[in-house]
Coordinates of C-alpha atoms and ligand atoms in Angstrom, one line a residue:
M100 CA -5.4 -25.2 32.3
P101 CA -4.3 -23.6 29.0
K102 CA -0.6 -23.2 28.4
T103 CA 0.3 -19.3 28.8
I104 CA 2.6 -17.5 26.6
E105 CA 4.4 -16.8 29.9
S106 CA 5.3 -20.4 30.6
V107 CA 6.7 -21.0 26.8
G108 CA 8.5 -17.8 26.5
E109 CA 9.1 -15.7 23.4
F110 CA 11.3 -18.0 21.7
G111 CA 9.0 -20.8 22.4
L112 CA 5.9 -18.9 21.2
I113 CA 7.6 -18.2 17.6
D114 CA 8.7 -21.7 17.5
I115 CA 5.0 -22.5 18.0
L116 CA 3.7 -20.1 15.2
K117 CA 6.6 -21.3 12.8
K118 CA 4.2 -24.2 11.8
Y119 CA 1.8 -21.5 10.4
S120 CA 4.1 -20.3 7.7
F121 CA 4.2 -22.5 4.8
H122 CA 7.4 -22.5 2.4
Q123 CA 7.6 -20.8 -1.1
S124 CA 10.7 -21.3 -3.4
N125 CA 11.0 -17.3 -3.3
I126 CA 11.8 -17.5 0.6
I127 CA 15.4 -17.7 0.7
K128 CA 15.5 -17.2 4.7
G129 CA 12.2 -17.1 6.7
I130 CA 11.6 -16.8 10.3
G131 CA 14.9 -16.8 12.4
D132 CA 17.3 -14.2 11.3
D133 CA 17.2 -10.4 11.7
T134 CA 15.1 -10.0 8.5
A135 CA 13.3 -12.3 6.0
V136 CA 15.6 -12.5 2.9
L137 CA 13.0 -13.0 -0.4
Y138 CA 13.8 -13.6 -3.8
Y139 CA 13.9 -10.2 -5.7
N140 CA 16.0 -10.8 -9.0
G141 CA 18.9 -12.7 -9.8
Q142 CA 21.3 -9.9 -8.6
R143 CA 19.6 -8.7 -5.2
H144 CA 17.5 -10.3 -2.7
L145 CA 14.6 -8.1 -0.8
L146 CA 15.2 -8.0 3.0
Y147 CA 12.0 -7.7 4.9
T148 CA 11.6 -6.9 8.6
A149 CA 9.1 -5.4 11.3
D150 CA 9.8 -4.2 14.8
M151 CA 7.2 -2.9 17.2
V152 CA 7.7 -0.4 20.2
C153 CA 5.2 -0.3 22.8
E154 CA 4.6 2.5 25.8
G155 CA 5.2 0.8 28.9
V156 CA 7.7 -2.0 27.5
H157 CA 10.0 -0.1 25.3
F158 CA 9.4 3.4 26.4
T159 CA 7.4 5.6 28.9
R160 CA 5.5 8.8 28.2
K161 CA 8.3 10.7 30.0
M162 CA 10.6 10.2 27.3
P163 CA 10.7 12.5 24.3
A164 CA 8.4 11.8 21.3
Y165 CA 11.3 12.3 19.1
A166 CA 13.4 9.7 20.6
I167 CA 10.9 7.0 20.8
G168 CA 10.5 7.8 17.0
H169 CA 14.1 7.6 16.3
K170 CA 14.3 4.6 18.0
A171 CA 11.3 2.7 16.2
M172 CA 13.0 3.6 13.2
G173 CA 16.4 2.6 14.2
C174 CA 15.8 -0.7 15.5
N175 CA 14.5 -1.7 12.2
I176 CA 17.2 -0.1 10.1
S177 CA 19.7 -1.9 12.3
D178 CA 18.3 -5.3 11.4
I179 CA 18.4 -4.5 7.9
A180 CA 22.3 -3.6 8.5
A181 CA 22.8 -7.0 10.4
M182 CA 22.2 -8.6 7.0
G183 CA 24.7 -6.8 5.2
G184 CA 21.8 -4.7 3.3
L185 CA 20.5 -0.9 2.7
P186 CA 17.3 0.0 4.0
T187 CA 14.5 1.7 1.3
F188 CA 11.0 1.9 2.3
A189 CA 8.8 1.9 5.6
L190 CA 5.3 1.6 6.5
V191 CA 4.3 3.0 9.7
S192 CA 1.2 1.8 11.9
L193 CA 0.2 3.8 15.2
G194 CA -1.9 2.8 17.7
L195 CA -2.9 6.0 19.8
P196 CA -4.9 7.0 22.7
K197 CA -7.6 9.7 21.7
S198 CA -6.3 12.3 24.1
L199 CA -2.8 12.3 22.7
P200 CA -1.7 16.0 21.4
V201 CA -1.4 16.2 17.7
S202 CA 2.1 17.9 18.4
Y203 CA 3.1 14.4 20.3
V204 CA 2.7 12.4 17.2
E205 CA 4.2 15.0 14.9
D206 CA 7.3 14.7 17.1
L207 CA 7.2 11.0 17.2
Y208 CA 7.2 11.2 13.0
K209 CA 9.9 13.7 13.2
G210 CA 12.1 11.4 15.0
M211 CA 11.4 8.6 12.5
Y212 CA 12.0 11.0 9.3
E213 CA 15.0 12.6 10.4
L214 CA 16.7 9.0 11.0
G215 CA 15.0 7.4 8.0
K216 CA 16.4 10.6 5.7
K217 CA 19.9 10.2 6.6
F218 CA 19.5 6.4 5.3
N219 CA 17.4 7.0 2.4
V220 CA 14.3 5.3 4.1
S221 CA 10.9 6.9 2.9
V222 CA 7.6 6.1 4.7
V223 CA 5.3 5.0 2.2
G224 CA 2.0 4.5 4.1
G225 CA 0.9 2.1 7.0
D226 CA -2.4 2.5 9.4
T227 CA -3.5 4.7 12.4
V228 CA -5.8 3.0 14.9
A229 CA -7.1 4.0 18.3
A230 CA -5.7 2.0 21.3
K231 CA -5.4 2.4 25.1
Q232 CA -1.5 2.8 25.0
I233 CA 0.9 4.1 22.2
V234 CA 2.1 1.7 20.1
I235 CA 4.4 1.8 17.1
N236 CA 5.2 -0.7 14.4
V237 CA 7.5 -0.1 11.8
A238 CA 7.8 -2.5 8.9
L239 CA 10.9 -1.9 6.8
L240 CA 12.1 -3.2 3.1
G241 CA 15.6 -3.3 2.3
E242 CA 18.0 -4.6 -0.4
V243 CA 21.1 -6.5 -0.5
A244 CA 23.3 -7.8 -3.6
C245 CA 23.3 -11.4 -3.3
E246 CA 27.1 -11.7 -2.6
D247 CA 26.9 -9.3 0.2
L248 CA 24.0 -11.2 2.5
V249 CA 25.3 -11.9 5.8
T250 CA 23.3 -14.1 8.1
R251 CA 23.6 -15.7 11.5
K252 CA 24.4 -18.9 10.0
G253 CA 28.0 -19.4 8.9
A254 CA 30.3 -18.7 11.8
L255 CA 33.4 -21.0 11.8
P256 CA 35.9 -22.4 14.4
G257 CA 38.7 -19.8 14.8
D258 CA 36.8 -16.9 13.7
W259 CA 37.3 -13.7 15.8
I260 CA 34.1 -12.4 17.4
M261 CA 33.8 -8.7 17.0
T262 CA 31.5 -5.8 17.5
T263 CA 31.3 -2.4 16.3
G264 CA 31.0 -0.5 19.7
A265 CA 30.5 -0.4 23.4
L266 CA 28.0 -2.8 25.3
G267 CA 25.9 -2.6 28.2
R268 CA 23.4 0.2 30.1
A269 CA 22.1 1.5 27.0
W270 CA 18.7 2.3 28.9
K271 CA 20.6 3.9 31.6
T272 CA 22.5 6.2 29.1
D273 CA 19.8 6.8 26.4
K274 CA 21.9 5.0 23.9
H275 CA 18.6 3.0 23.1
T276 CA 16.8 6.2 21.8
S277 CA 19.6 7.9 20.3
F278 CA 21.9 5.1 18.5
T279 CA 23.0 5.5 15.0
P280 CA 22.3 2.4 13.1
R281 CA 25.5 0.5 11.7
V282 CA 24.7 0.6 8.2
E283 CA 27.8 2.3 7.0
E284 CA 30.0 -0.2 9.2
S285 CA 28.2 -3.1 7.6
R286 CA 28.4 -1.9 4.2
F287 CA 32.0 -1.2 4.7
L288 CA 32.4 -4.7 6.2
V289 CA 30.4 -6.8 3.3
K290 CA 32.5 -5.2 0.8
H291 CA 35.9 -5.2 2.0
F292 CA 36.1 -7.9 4.7
K293 CA 32.9 -10.1 4.7
P294 CA 31.9 -11.2 7.9
N295 CA 31.0 -15.0 8.2
A296 CA 27.8 -14.5 10.2
M297 CA 26.4 -11.3 11.8
I298 CA 23.7 -9.8 14.0
D299 CA 22.8 -6.9 15.8
V300 CA 22.9 -6.5 19.4
S301 CA 19.1 -6.2 20.5
D302 CA 18.5 -8.8 23.2
G303 CA 22.0 -8.7 24.7
L304 CA 25.6 -9.7 23.8
T305 CA 25.1 -13.4 25.0
A306 CA 21.7 -13.9 23.9
D307 CA 22.5 -12.5 20.2
L308 CA 25.9 -14.3 20.2
G309 CA 23.7 -17.5 21.2
H310 CA 21.7 -17.1 18.3
I311 CA 24.8 -17.1 16.0
L312 CA 26.3 -20.2 17.7
E313 CA 22.9 -22.2 17.3
E314 CA 22.6 -21.3 13.7
S315 CA 26.3 -22.0 13.1
E316 CA 26.3 -25.0 15.2
V317 CA 29.5 -24.0 17.1
G318 CA 30.5 -22.5 20.5
A319 CA 32.4 -19.4 21.5
C320 CA 34.7 -18.1 24.2
L321 CA 34.6 -14.2 25.0
Y322 CA 37.5 -12.4 26.7
E323 CA 36.6 -10.4 29.8
N324 CA 39.2 -7.7 29.1
E325 CA 38.3 -7.3 25.6
I326 CA 34.6 -6.5 25.8
P327 CA 34.3 -2.8 25.3
R328 CA 31.5 -1.2 27.9
N329 CA 29.4 1.7 27.7
P330 CA 30.1 4.6 30.7
G331 CA 29.2 2.8 33.8
A332 CA 28.5 -0.5 32.4
T333 CA 29.6 -3.6 34.5
L334 CA 30.6 -6.9 32.9
K335 CA 27.3 -8.2 33.4
D336 CA 25.8 -5.2 31.8
A337 CA 27.7 -5.6 28.8
L338 CA 27.0 -9.6 28.6
Y339 CA 23.3 -9.2 29.4
D340 CA 21.9 -5.8 28.8
G341 CA 20.0 -5.3 25.3
E342 CA 19.0 -2.8 22.9
D343 CA 22.7 -1.2 22.3
F344 CA 22.2 -1.9 18.3
E345 CA 26.1 -2.6 17.6
L346 CA 26.5 -5.3 14.8
L347 CA 28.2 -8.5 16.3
F348 CA 29.9 -10.0 13.7
T349 CA 32.7 -13.0 13.0
M350 CA 35.3 -13.6 10.3
S351 CA 38.5 -15.4 9.7
E352 CA 41.6 -14.5 11.6
T353 CA 43.5 -13.7 8.7
K354 CA 40.5 -10.9 7.6
A355 CA 40.4 -9.9 11.2
K356 CA 43.9 -9.2 11.6
T357 CA 44.1 -7.3 8.1
L358 CA 40.7 -5.2 9.5
M359 CA 42.8 -4.5 12.6
E360 CA 45.8 -3.0 10.5
W361 CA 43.3 -1.2 8.5
Q362 CA 41.5 0.3 11.6
A363 CA 44.9 1.4 12.8
K364 CA 45.5 3.7 10.0
N365 CA 42.2 4.7 9.1
K366 CA 40.3 5.8 12.2
R367 CA 36.8 6.1 10.8
W368 CA 35.2 3.3 12.6
F369 CA 36.4 1.3 15.4
F370 CA 36.0 -2.6 15.5
Y371 CA 36.6 -4.5 18.7
S372 CA 37.8 -8.1 18.7
I373 CA 36.0 -9.7 21.8
G374 CA 36.4 -13.6 21.5
R375 CA 36.9 -16.5 19.3
I376 CA 34.5 -19.2 17.8
Q377 CA 35.0 -22.7 18.6
K378 CA 34.5 -26.1 17.7
D379 CA 32.9 -27.3 20.9
K380 CA 29.5 -25.8 21.8
G381 CA 29.0 -23.8 24.6
L382 CA 29.4 -20.2 25.5
F383 CA 32.6 -19.5 27.9
L384 CA 34.2 -16.4 29.4
A385 CA 37.9 -16.0 29.8
D386 CA 38.1 -13.9 32.7
R387 CA 40.8 -11.6 33.9
K388 CA 42.8 -14.2 35.6
G389 CA 42.5 -16.4 32.6
A390 CA 40.1 -19.0 33.9
M391 CA 37.2 -20.3 31.9
V392 CA 33.7 -19.6 33.2
A393 CA 30.4 -21.1 31.4
L394 CA 27.9 -18.4 30.5
K395 CA 24.2 -19.1 29.7
P396 CA 23.1 -17.2 26.8
K397 CA 20.4 -15.1 28.5
G398 CA 19.1 -11.3 27.6
F399 CA 15.9 -9.6 27.6
T400 CA 13.1 -12.0 26.6
H401 CA 9.3 -10.3 26.6
F402 CA 7.2 -13.1 28.3
Ligands
LIG1328 MG1 18.1 -8.3 15.1

């Protein structure tokens, strides 16, 4: 029996496929972060990412096309923000059923266009093919000054774990199709309070924090009382649901305290401190009674 994709899982599959990517000296960071990081010039790196949204997996035909376009562009912009960068140019490739009204595709594009425009992203090309179900792939370029780059690697014991907003139930609250990618927050952070590690919450808090822990070779403890939740979200929703597209980052205690003082005075954004990085590996939750519960970093996986 041949091994199926289901039996190895999404990340198992990526591991198998990694061997078909060969290294070039211009690749600063290849597979395994929110975007690839490529040599551009001595001052700036290029960021390069692609995200695909498919009918029946990420959206249904009942949802407004505009919102789906917003999501397809937004999840890519969010990945550029997770590296501390600014998005620039996009290629949009569409698989479309022949019977689809032209107005539907226009609405889809409007959603992508309006969000893209807000962040200075121009669509500069792509491809259109016939397909049985709607498939939208956005490939996005971005840039970051070398000193502003933040990856998943770099979290240190004692760091505060922070997020830019509430988590859980993004699907039930429509947040997954209406969120604003946290580019401004990310740029503010890298310029004034540069985080040690950063990722965006797409697969779920424990899963995405799990990526930071793995890359940084550390462990973490989350505080149940401190995790901000979207309306109606349970603790479980906040820990394991995906597609909030908030930033999750870590920084030294000294910096984090100064950031908290800053935000007490300037209420422009709100950053939440939700846990601590620790030397010992593993992921734990300090519950309301102060007891430590071991957590499994799991979240949404495709297979
Ligand atoms: Mg990401």
